[in-house]
Amino acid sequence: MATTVNGKPKNGQKIAVKRLSKNSGQKVAEFKNEVVLAAKLRHKNLVKLLGFCVAQKKRYLSVSQTKQASLNWQIRCNIIVGIARGLLYLHEDSPLKVIHRGLKSSNILLDEHMNPKISDFGLAKLFGVDQIQGDTKRIIGTYGYMAPEYVITGHYSVKSDIYSFGVLVLETVSGQRNRFCKQLQLEEAWRLWNDNKTLDFVDTTLQNDFPIDEVTKCIHIALLCIQDDAALRPRMSSIVAALNGQAICLPTPKPPNYFGANILEDNDSLGNKTITNLHPRD
């Protein structure tokens, strides 16, 4: 487990400090991985590493300051677009092809201008230029954000991050965190979209003060991102283009299926649990 608090060093700069508890599931190798990647990657929508400390089995990361505030639609839209641009950089534009694997709401920090910063690269994996997919027997992450192919078989790819991005978009639009172990939120979003009642999914605190076409498009993109078949999920470049207003024909999303009843029922995170008897696909 990690906590993030604001700090202010002697030079007066406002920072956020992430402190890992002694009971954290993050191993030393993962902490080092996070430090190395955060130091090498440079993008306005990725958190900037200012320093780190390892002392007496305590681990700290200092990054740019976070902020909490009531979010109107324009801010929410900017957050969605910023996260998409950050992922596009990781997947396609960075010198290092990176799969984040830990994308969730608590790993999106906001600076003083409400710009989103993707953080926590402890689970991130580097891919070769021509590498498409990786496999692992150690399934780690937060339930609800992990793609079905990762939970069930251990396969991960850029499409795994895109699934997590879709969940984040639905959370941002609805104002609700995805804590439904039976995917009720995802199923509700698709059902309302399919019944032409998409706006019933939108956060009521927005009081209908938003452009309908823009909100509908964000939900449509999110539903494409959370499709069970990874091959049907859009690329990050297509998502960014659509969010930026380019004329792109968005296909009809298929309904999300419940895939995890036999893996996790009441817990929010899989932690360090592993899945055996993997069945890799061709």
PDB file of C-alpha atoms in Angstrom:
ATOM      1  CA  MET A   1       0.000   0.000   0.000  1.00  0.00           C
ATOM      2  CA  ALA A   2       1.204   3.530  -0.747  1.00  0.00           C
ATOM      3  CA  THR A   3       0.151   6.957   0.465  1.00  0.00           C
ATOM      4  CA  THR A   4       0.729  10.262  -1.319  1.00  0.00           C
ATOM      5  CA  VAL A   5       1.090  13.460   0.686  1.00  0.00           C
ATOM      6  CA  ASN A   6       2.065  16.998  -0.191  1.00  0.00           C
ATOM      7  CA  GLY A   7       5.464  18.304   0.817  1.00  0.00           C
ATOM      8  CA  LYS A   8       7.576  21.422   0.574  1.00  0.00           C
ATOM      9  CA  PRO A   9      11.391  21.131   0.542  1.00  0.00           C
ATOM     10  CA  LYS A  10      13.741  23.946   1.547  1.00  0.00           C
ATOM     11  CA  ASN A  11      13.741  25.472  -1.941  1.00  0.00           C
ATOM     12  CA  GLY A  12       9.998  26.164  -1.584  1.00  0.00           C
ATOM     13  CA  GLN A  13       8.888  23.925  -4.436  1.00  0.00           C
ATOM     14  CA  LYS A  14       5.589  22.163  -3.787  1.00  0.00           C
ATOM     15  CA  ILE A  15       5.860  18.420  -4.301  1.00  0.00           C
ATOM     16  CA  ALA A  16       3.960  15.205  -3.682  1.00  0.00           C
ATOM     17  CA  VAL A  17       5.683  12.396  -1.798  1.00  0.00           C
ATOM     18  CA  LYS A  18       4.644   8.788  -2.309  1.00  0.00           C
ATOM     19  CA  ARG A  19       5.494   6.610   0.666  1.00  0.00           C
ATOM     20  CA  LEU A  20       5.298   2.837   0.472  1.00  0.00           C
ATOM     21  CA  SER A  21       4.208   1.149   3.668  1.00  0.00           C
ATOM     22  CA  LYS A  22       6.199  -1.749   5.080  1.00  0.00           C
ATOM     23  CA  ASN A  23       3.266  -3.982   4.155  1.00  0.00           C
ATOM     24  CA  SER A  24       3.281  -2.831   0.543  1.00  0.00           C
ATOM     25  CA  GLY A  25       3.205  -5.581  -2.044  1.00  0.00           C
ATOM     26  CA  GLN A  26       5.673  -3.692  -4.198  1.00  0.00           C
ATOM     27  CA  LYS A  27       9.015  -5.471  -4.214  1.00  0.00           C
ATOM     28  CA  VAL A  28      12.432  -3.799  -4.390  1.00  0.00           C
ATOM     29  CA  ALA A  29      12.763  -4.709  -8.071  1.00  0.00           C
ATOM     30  CA  GLU A  30       9.442  -3.042  -8.826  1.00  0.00           C
ATOM     31  CA  PHE A  31      10.464   0.061  -6.899  1.00  0.00           C
ATOM     32  CA  LYS A  32      13.697   0.283  -8.873  1.00  0.00           C
ATOM     33  CA  ASN A  33      11.748  -0.264 -12.087  1.00  0.00           C
ATOM     34  CA  GLU A  34       9.480   2.641 -11.212  1.00  0.00           C
ATOM     35  CA  VAL A  35      12.398   4.944 -10.428  1.00  0.00           C
ATOM     36  CA  VAL A  36      14.282   4.104 -13.634  1.00  0.00           C
ATOM     37  CA  LEU A  37      11.285   4.499 -15.926  1.00  0.00           C
ATOM     38  CA  ALA A  38       9.995   7.660 -14.267  1.00  0.00           C
ATOM     39  CA  ALA A  39      13.460   9.197 -14.621  1.00  0.00           C
ATOM     40  CA  LYS A  40      13.793   8.312 -18.319  1.00  0.00           C
ATOM     41  CA  LEU A  41      10.312   9.139 -19.574  1.00  0.00           C
ATOM     42  CA  ARG A  42       9.485  12.753 -20.396  1.00  0.00           C
ATOM     43  CA  HIS A  43       5.972  13.890 -21.264  1.00  0.00           C
ATOM     44  CA  LYS A  44       3.670  16.585 -19.898  1.00  0.00           C
ATOM     45  CA  ASN A  45       1.095  13.936 -18.982  1.00  0.00           C
ATOM     46  CA  LEU A  46       3.526  11.702 -17.095  1.00  0.00           C
ATOM     47  CA  VAL A  47       4.529  12.439 -13.541  1.00  0.00           C
ATOM     48  CA  LYS A  48       7.967  14.016 -13.207  1.00  0.00           C
ATOM     49  CA  LEU A  49      10.340  12.287 -10.816  1.00  0.00           C
ATOM     50  CA  LEU A  50      12.185  14.758  -8.605  1.00  0.00           C
ATOM     51  CA  GLY A  51      13.965  12.266  -6.361  1.00  0.00           C
ATOM     52  CA  PHE A  52      13.705   9.105  -4.299  1.00  0.00           C
ATOM     53  CA  CYS A  53      14.915   7.724  -1.004  1.00  0.00           C
ATOM     54  CA  VAL A  54      15.480   4.247   0.377  1.00  0.00           C
ATOM     55  CA  ALA A  55      16.307   4.220   4.083  1.00  0.00           C
ATOM     56  CA  GLN A  56      15.641   1.697   6.845  1.00  0.00           C
ATOM     57  CA  LYS A  57      13.383  -0.334   4.552  1.00  0.00           C
ATOM     58  CA  LYS A  58      11.309   2.761   3.832  1.00  0.00           C
ATOM     59  CA  ARG A  59      10.830   3.850   0.233  1.00  0.00           C
ATOM     60  CA  TYR A  60       9.824   7.315  -0.940  1.00  0.00           C
ATOM     61  CA  LEU A  61       9.253   8.964  -4.310  1.00  0.00           C
ATOM     62  CA  SER A  62       8.915  12.733  -4.665  1.00  0.00           C
ATOM     63  CA  VAL A  63       6.934  13.981  -7.648  1.00  0.00           C
ATOM     64  CA  SER A  64       5.012  17.049  -8.748  1.00  0.00           C
ATOM     65  CA  GLN A  65       2.208  18.213  -6.448  1.00  0.00           C
ATOM     66  CA  THR A  66      -1.289  16.742  -6.643  1.00  0.00           C
ATOM     67  CA  LYS A  67      -4.559  18.595  -6.338  1.00  0.00           C
ATOM     68  CA  GLN A  68      -8.159  17.742  -5.601  1.00  0.00           C
ATOM     69  CA  ALA A  69     -11.118  19.829  -6.695  1.00  0.00           C
ATOM     70  CA  SER A  70     -14.661  19.698  -7.973  1.00  0.00           C
ATOM     71  CA  LEU A  71     -14.444  18.921 -11.670  1.00  0.00           C
ATOM     72  CA  ASN A  72     -16.672  20.451 -14.329  1.00  0.00           C
ATOM     73  CA  TRP A  73     -16.990  18.776 -17.706  1.00  0.00           C
ATOM     74  CA  GLN A  74     -14.228  20.768 -19.396  1.00  0.00           C
ATOM     75  CA  ILE A  75     -11.743  19.725 -16.719  1.00  0.00           C
ATOM     76  CA  ARG A  76     -12.891  16.104 -16.945  1.00  0.00           C
ATOM     77  CA  CYS A  77     -12.549  16.161 -20.716  1.00  0.00           C
ATOM     78  CA  ASN A  78      -9.039  17.612 -20.448  1.00  0.00           C
ATOM     79  CA  ILE A  79      -8.137  14.846 -17.988  1.00  0.00           C
ATOM     80  CA  ILE A  80      -9.403  12.155 -20.373  1.00  0.00           C
ATOM     81  CA  VAL A  81      -7.485  13.643 -23.308  1.00  0.00           C
ATOM     82  CA  GLY A  82      -4.340  14.104 -21.209  1.00  0.00           C
ATOM     83  CA  ILE A  83      -4.339  10.496 -20.041  1.00  0.00           C
ATOM     84  CA  ALA A  84      -4.832   9.361 -23.641  1.00  0.00           C
ATOM     85  CA  ARG A  85      -1.887  11.452 -24.813  1.00  0.00           C
ATOM     86  CA  GLY A  86       0.284  10.109 -22.012  1.00  0.00           C
ATOM     87  CA  LEU A  87      -0.550   6.539 -22.985  1.00  0.00           C
ATOM     88  CA  LEU A  88       0.065   7.290 -26.662  1.00  0.00           C
ATOM     89  CA  TYR A  89       3.528   8.494 -25.698  1.00  0.00           C
ATOM     90  CA  LEU A  90       4.215   5.334 -23.695  1.00  0.00           C
ATOM     91  CA  HIS A  91       2.932   2.986 -26.393  1.00  0.00           C
ATOM     92  CA  GLU A  92       4.097   4.626 -29.604  1.00  0.00           C
ATOM     93  CA  ASP A  93       6.029   7.886 -29.253  1.00  0.00           C
ATOM     94  CA  SER A  94       8.477   7.221 -26.416  1.00  0.00           C
ATOM     95  CA  PRO A  95      12.033   5.978 -27.082  1.00  0.00           C
ATOM     96  CA  LEU A  96      10.955   3.123 -24.781  1.00  0.00           C
ATOM     97  CA  LYS A  97       7.834   1.149 -25.651  1.00  0.00           C
ATOM     98  CA  VAL A  98       6.159   0.870 -22.248  1.00  0.00           C
ATOM     99  CA  ILE A  99       3.118  -1.077 -21.051  1.00  0.00           C
ATOM    100  CA  HIS A 100       1.978   0.549 -17.802  1.00  0.00           C
ATOM    101  CA  ARG A 101      -0.106  -2.394 -16.425  1.00  0.00           C
ATOM    102  CA  GLY A 102      -1.186  -0.443 -13.328  1.00  0.00           C
ATOM    103  CA  LEU A 103      -3.413   2.263 -14.770  1.00  0.00           C
ATOM    104  CA  LYS A 104      -6.193   3.254 -12.348  1.00  0.00           C
ATOM    105  CA  SER A 105      -7.726   6.393 -10.885  1.00  0.00           C
ATOM    106  CA  SER A 106      -5.401   6.587  -7.875  1.00  0.00           C
ATOM    107  CA  ASN A 107      -2.407   6.580 -10.230  1.00  0.00           C
ATOM    108  CA  ILE A 108      -3.583   9.711 -12.050  1.00  0.00           C
ATOM    109  CA  LEU A 109      -2.278  12.822 -10.302  1.00  0.00           C
ATOM    110  CA  LEU A 110      -3.404  16.385 -11.064  1.00  0.00           C
ATOM    111  CA  ASP A 111      -1.079  19.383 -10.999  1.00  0.00           C
ATOM    112  CA  GLU A 112      -2.009  22.935  -9.987  1.00  0.00           C
ATOM    113  CA  HIS A 113      -3.522  23.496 -13.440  1.00  0.00           C
ATOM    114  CA  MET A 114      -5.546  20.272 -13.253  1.00  0.00           C
ATOM    115  CA  ASN A 115      -3.385  18.595 -15.879  1.00  0.00           C
ATOM    116  CA  PRO A 116      -3.325  14.797 -15.441  1.00  0.00           C
ATOM    117  CA  LYS A 117      -0.047  13.014 -14.759  1.00  0.00           C
ATOM    118  CA  ILE A 118       0.217   9.242 -15.106  1.00  0.00           C
ATOM    119  CA  SER A 119       2.208   7.859 -12.168  1.00  0.00           C
ATOM    120  CA  ASP A 120       3.323   4.573 -10.573  1.00  0.00           C
ATOM    121  CA  PHE A 121       5.461   2.614 -13.028  1.00  0.00           C
ATOM    122  CA  GLY A 122       6.280  -0.201 -10.618  1.00  0.00           C
ATOM    123  CA  LEU A 123       4.440  -2.790 -12.733  1.00  0.00           C
ATOM    124  CA  ALA A 124       5.405  -1.317 -16.103  1.00  0.00           C
ATOM    125  CA  LYS A 125       7.056  -3.503 -18.734  1.00  0.00           C
ATOM    126  CA  LEU A 126       9.405  -2.530 -21.554  1.00  0.00           C
ATOM    127  CA  PHE A 127       8.618  -3.973 -24.972  1.00  0.00           C
ATOM    128  CA  GLY A 128      10.889  -4.386 -27.953  1.00  0.00           C
ATOM    129  CA  VAL A 129      10.078  -2.442 -31.095  1.00  0.00           C
ATOM    130  CA  ASP A 130       8.438  -5.441 -32.759  1.00  0.00           C
ATOM    131  CA  GLN A 131       7.086  -7.056 -29.589  1.00  0.00           C
ATOM    132  CA  ILE A 132       3.303  -7.286 -29.443  1.00  0.00           C
ATOM    133  CA  GLN A 133       2.517  -9.288 -26.311  1.00  0.00           C
ATOM    134  CA  GLY A 134       4.040 -10.438 -23.032  1.00  0.00           C
ATOM    135  CA  ASP A 135       3.091 -13.205 -20.631  1.00  0.00           C
ATOM    136  CA  THR A 136       3.359 -13.659 -16.887  1.00  0.00           C
ATOM    137  CA  LYS A 137       2.272 -16.169 -14.238  1.00  0.00           C
ATOM    138  CA  ARG A 138       2.266 -13.461 -11.562  1.00  0.00           C
ATOM    139  CA  ILE A 139      -0.994 -11.556 -11.934  1.00  0.00           C
ATOM    140  CA  ILE A 140      -0.776  -8.260 -10.056  1.00  0.00           C
ATOM    141  CA  GLY A 141      -3.098  -5.288 -10.194  1.00  0.00           C
ATOM    142  CA  THR A 142      -6.384  -3.831  -9.048  1.00  0.00           C
ATOM    143  CA  TYR A 143      -9.469  -5.794  -9.915  1.00  0.00           C
ATOM    144  CA  GLY A 144     -11.848  -3.884 -12.167  1.00  0.00           C
ATOM    145  CA  TYR A 145      -9.070  -2.196 -14.121  1.00  0.00           C
ATOM    146  CA  MET A 146      -7.339  -5.307 -15.439  1.00  0.00           C
ATOM    147  CA  ALA A 147      -8.179  -6.614 -18.904  1.00  0.00           C
ATOM    148  CA  PRO A 148      -9.814 -10.060 -19.026  1.00  0.00           C
ATOM    149  CA  GLU A 149      -6.999 -11.654 -21.031  1.00  0.00           C
ATOM    150  CA  TYR A 150      -4.512 -10.549 -18.366  1.00  0.00           C
ATOM    151  CA  VAL A 151      -6.613 -11.832 -15.456  1.00  0.00           C
ATOM    152  CA  ILE A 152      -7.396 -15.168 -17.066  1.00  0.00           C
ATOM    153  CA  THR A 153      -4.268 -16.066 -19.035  1.00  0.00           C
ATOM    154  CA  GLY A 154      -1.512 -13.672 -17.986  1.00  0.00           C
ATOM    155  CA  HIS A 155      -1.277 -12.067 -21.452  1.00  0.00           C
ATOM    156  CA  TYR A 156      -0.602  -8.322 -21.469  1.00  0.00           C
ATOM    157  CA  SER A 157      -0.067  -5.800 -24.253  1.00  0.00           C
ATOM    158  CA  VAL A 158      -0.845  -2.195 -25.152  1.00  0.00           C
ATOM    159  CA  LYS A 159      -4.457  -3.341 -25.396  1.00  0.00           C
ATOM    160  CA  SER A 160      -4.368  -4.167 -21.674  1.00  0.00           C
ATOM    161  CA  ASP A 161      -3.650  -0.506 -20.915  1.00  0.00           C
ATOM    162  CA  ILE A 162      -6.397   0.523 -23.321  1.00  0.00           C
ATOM    163  CA  TYR A 163      -8.896  -1.573 -21.353  1.00  0.00           C
ATOM    164  CA  SER A 164      -7.844   0.214 -18.157  1.00  0.00           C
ATOM    165  CA  PHE A 165      -8.145   3.554 -19.942  1.00  0.00           C
ATOM    166  CA  GLY A 166     -11.732   2.717 -20.901  1.00  0.00           C
ATOM    167  CA  VAL A 167     -12.595   2.027 -17.259  1.00  0.00           C
ATOM    168  CA  LEU A 168     -11.004   5.350 -16.256  1.00  0.00           C
ATOM    169  CA  VAL A 169     -13.063   7.225 -18.848  1.00  0.00           C
ATOM    170  CA  LEU A 170     -16.288   5.701 -17.534  1.00  0.00           C
ATOM    171  CA  GLU A 171     -15.287   6.631 -13.982  1.00  0.00           C
ATOM    172  CA  THR A 172     -14.527  10.199 -15.043  1.00  0.00           C
ATOM    173  CA  VAL A 173     -17.833  10.598 -16.856  1.00  0.00           C
ATOM    174  CA  SER A 174     -19.978   8.967 -14.167  1.00  0.00           C
ATOM    175  CA  GLY A 175     -18.112  10.314 -11.147  1.00  0.00           C
ATOM    176  CA  GLN A 176     -18.076   6.824  -9.647  1.00  0.00           C
ATOM    177  CA  ARG A 177     -15.090   4.588  -8.967  1.00  0.00           C
ATOM    178  CA  ASN A 178     -15.216   1.119 -10.491  1.00  0.00           C
ATOM    179  CA  ARG A 179     -15.593  -0.934  -7.311  1.00  0.00           C
ATOM    180  CA  PHE A 180     -18.183  -3.356  -8.649  1.00  0.00           C
ATOM    181  CA  CYS A 181     -16.670  -6.837  -8.613  1.00  0.00           C
ATOM    182  CA  LYS A 182     -19.337  -8.080 -11.004  1.00  0.00           C
ATOM    183  CA  GLN A 183     -18.690  -5.289 -13.517  1.00  0.00           C
ATOM    184  CA  LEU A 184     -22.046  -3.676 -12.828  1.00  0.00           C
ATOM    185  CA  GLN A 185     -20.765  -0.247 -13.814  1.00  0.00           C
ATOM    186  CA  LEU A 186     -19.417  -1.434 -17.162  1.00  0.00           C
ATOM    187  CA  GLU A 187     -22.566  -3.386 -17.946  1.00  0.00           C
ATOM    188  CA  GLU A 188     -24.771  -0.437 -16.950  1.00  0.00           C
ATOM    189  CA  ALA A 189     -22.817   1.913 -19.208  1.00  0.00           C
ATOM    190  CA  TRP A 190     -23.242  -0.383 -22.206  1.00  0.00           C
ATOM    191  CA  ARG A 191     -26.931  -1.029 -21.478  1.00  0.00           C
ATOM    192  CA  LEU A 192     -27.735   2.692 -21.265  1.00  0.00           C
ATOM    193  CA  TRP A 193     -25.745   3.373 -24.433  1.00  0.00           C
ATOM    194  CA  ASN A 194     -27.519   0.544 -26.259  1.00  0.00           C
ATOM    195  CA  ASP A 195     -30.931   1.837 -25.083  1.00  0.00           C
ATOM    196  CA  ASN A 196     -30.125   5.400 -26.242  1.00  0.00           C
ATOM    197  CA  LYS A 197     -30.103   6.559 -22.625  1.00  0.00           C
ATOM    198  CA  THR A 198     -26.389   7.365 -22.475  1.00  0.00           C
ATOM    199  CA  LEU A 199     -26.874  10.621 -20.584  1.00  0.00           C
ATOM    200  CA  ASP A 200     -28.367   8.720 -17.637  1.00  0.00           C
ATOM    201  CA  PHE A 201     -24.828   7.466 -16.964  1.00  0.00           C
ATOM    202  CA  VAL A 202     -23.351  10.959 -16.597  1.00  0.00           C
ATOM    203  CA  ASP A 203     -22.488  12.358 -13.154  1.00  0.00           C
ATOM    204  CA  THR A 204     -25.536  14.236 -11.873  1.00  0.00           C
ATOM    205  CA  THR A 205     -23.321  16.869 -10.196  1.00  0.00           C
ATOM    206  CA  LEU A 206     -22.605  18.223 -13.682  1.00  0.00           C
ATOM    207  CA  GLN A 207     -26.261  19.309 -13.764  1.00  0.00           C
ATOM    208  CA  ASN A 208     -26.488  18.714 -17.533  1.00  0.00           C
ATOM    209  CA  ASP A 209     -23.877  21.410 -18.135  1.00  0.00           C
ATOM    210  CA  PHE A 210     -21.898  19.647 -20.856  1.00  0.00           C
ATOM    211  CA  PRO A 211     -21.899  19.181 -24.655  1.00  0.00           C
ATOM    212  CA  ILE A 212     -23.986  16.077 -25.323  1.00  0.00           C
ATOM    213  CA  ASP A 213     -22.053  15.006 -28.426  1.00  0.00           C
ATOM    214  CA  GLU A 214     -18.735  15.217 -26.589  1.00  0.00           C
ATOM    215  CA  VAL A 215     -19.900  13.196 -23.598  1.00  0.00           C
ATOM    216  CA  THR A 216     -21.561  10.604 -25.822  1.00  0.00           C
ATOM    217  CA  LYS A 217     -18.362  10.229 -27.833  1.00  0.00           C
ATOM    218  CA  CYS A 218     -16.274   9.699 -24.686  1.00  0.00           C
ATOM    219  CA  ILE A 219     -18.624   6.960 -23.468  1.00  0.00           C
ATOM    220  CA  HIS A 220     -18.631   5.350 -26.927  1.00  0.00           C
ATOM    221  CA  ILE A 221     -14.816   5.293 -26.992  1.00  0.00           C
ATOM    222  CA  ALA A 222     -14.703   3.873 -23.446  1.00  0.00           C
ATOM    223  CA  LEU A 223     -17.063   1.043 -24.396  1.00  0.00           C
ATOM    224  CA  LEU A 224     -14.827   0.167 -27.347  1.00  0.00           C
ATOM    225  CA  CYS A 225     -11.832   0.108 -24.999  1.00  0.00           C
ATOM    226  CA  ILE A 226     -13.389  -2.375 -22.553  1.00  0.00           C
ATOM    227  CA  GLN A 227     -14.366  -4.992 -25.129  1.00  0.00           C
ATOM    228  CA  ASP A 228     -13.397  -8.480 -24.025  1.00  0.00           C
ATOM    229  CA  ASP A 229     -11.615  -9.270 -27.288  1.00  0.00           C
ATOM    230  CA  ALA A 230      -8.372  -7.306 -27.175  1.00  0.00           C
ATOM    231  CA  ALA A 231      -8.198  -7.268 -30.986  1.00  0.00           C
ATOM    232  CA  LEU A 232     -11.411  -5.219 -31.108  1.00  0.00           C
ATOM    233  CA  ARG A 233     -10.082  -2.444 -28.876  1.00  0.00           C
ATOM    234  CA  PRO A 234      -8.861   0.665 -30.723  1.00  0.00           C
ATOM    235  CA  ARG A 235      -5.248   1.805 -30.842  1.00  0.00           C
ATOM    236  CA  MET A 236      -4.255   4.747 -28.696  1.00  0.00           C
ATOM    237  CA  SER A 237      -3.501   6.832 -31.790  1.00  0.00           C
ATOM    238  CA  SER A 238      -7.091   6.354 -33.010  1.00  0.00           C
ATOM    239  CA  ILE A 239      -8.463   7.232 -29.577  1.00  0.00           C
ATOM    240  CA  VAL A 240      -6.475  10.475 -29.393  1.00  0.00           C
ATOM    241  CA  ALA A 241      -7.512  11.402 -32.929  1.00  0.00           C
ATOM    242  CA  ALA A 242     -11.194  10.827 -32.113  1.00  0.00           C
ATOM    243  CA  LEU A 243     -10.953  12.809 -28.873  1.00  0.00           C
ATOM    244  CA  ASN A 244      -9.309  15.655 -30.778  1.00  0.00           C
ATOM    245  CA  GLY A 245     -12.301  15.883 -33.080  1.00  0.00           C
ATOM    246  CA  GLN A 246     -11.030  14.094 -36.154  1.00  0.00           C
ATOM    247  CA  ALA A 247     -13.715  12.412 -38.235  1.00  0.00           C
ATOM    248  CA  ILE A 248     -13.317   8.753 -37.342  1.00  0.00           C
ATOM    249  CA  CYS A 249     -16.026   6.139 -37.753  1.00  0.00           C
ATOM    250  CA  LEU A 250     -16.446   4.439 -34.387  1.00  0.00           C
ATOM    251  CA  PRO A 251     -17.726   0.847 -34.627  1.00  0.00           C
ATOM    252  CA  THR A 252     -20.510  -0.495 -32.459  1.00  0.00           C
ATOM    253  CA  PRO A 253     -19.132  -1.845 -29.162  1.00  0.00           C
ATOM    254  CA  LYS A 254     -20.046  -5.311 -28.012  1.00  0.00           C
ATOM    255  CA  PRO A 255     -21.467  -5.762 -24.501  1.00  0.00           C
ATOM    256  CA  PRO A 256     -18.899  -6.462 -21.777  1.00  0.00           C
ATOM    257  CA  ASN A 257     -19.038  -9.934 -20.295  1.00  0.00           C
ATOM    258  CA  TYR A 258     -18.477 -10.853 -16.673  1.00  0.00           C
ATOM    259  CA  PHE A 259     -15.249 -12.843 -16.599  1.00  0.00           C
ATOM    260  CA  GLY A 260     -13.956 -13.006 -13.047  1.00  0.00           C
ATOM    261  CA  ALA A 261     -16.438 -14.690 -10.722  1.00  0.00           C
ATOM    262  CA  ASN A 262     -14.154 -17.660 -10.108  1.00  0.00           C
ATOM    263  CA  ILE A 263     -11.097 -15.489  -9.448  1.00  0.00           C
ATOM    264  CA  LEU A 264     -12.251 -12.819  -7.061  1.00  0.00           C
ATOM    265  CA  GLU A 265     -15.547 -12.169  -5.349  1.00  0.00           C
ATOM    266  CA  ASP A 266     -15.240  -9.500  -2.680  1.00  0.00           C
ATOM    267  CA  ASN A 267     -11.654  -8.218  -2.801  1.00  0.00           C
ATOM    268  CA  ASP A 268     -10.621  -5.077  -4.699  1.00  0.00           C
ATOM    269  CA  SER A 269      -7.117  -6.229  -5.595  1.00  0.00           C
ATOM    270  CA  LEU A 270      -5.473  -9.483  -6.616  1.00  0.00           C
ATOM    271  CA  GLY A 271      -2.256  -8.479  -4.866  1.00  0.00           C
ATOM    272  CA  ASN A 272       0.404 -11.127  -5.372  1.00  0.00           C
ATOM    273  CA  LYS A 273      -1.951 -14.009  -6.155  1.00  0.00           C
ATOM    274  CA  THR A 274      -1.028 -16.106  -9.135  1.00  0.00           C
ATOM    275  CA  ILE A 275      -3.119 -17.959 -11.645  1.00  0.00           C
ATOM    276  CA  THR A 276      -2.008 -21.429 -12.673  1.00  0.00           C
ATOM    277  CA  ASN A 277      -3.085 -23.719 -15.518  1.00  0.00           C
ATOM    278  CA  LEU A 278      -2.654 -20.954 -18.053  1.00  0.00           C
ATOM    279  CA  HIS A 279      -4.074 -21.506 -21.511  1.00  0.00           C
ATOM    280  CA  PRO A 280      -2.127 -19.327 -23.966  1.00  0.00           C
ATOM    281  CA  ARG A 281      -3.847 -18.465 -27.194  1.00  0.00           C
ATOM    282  CA  ASP A 282      -2.150 -18.527 -30.608  1.00  0.00           C
TER     283      ASP A 282
END
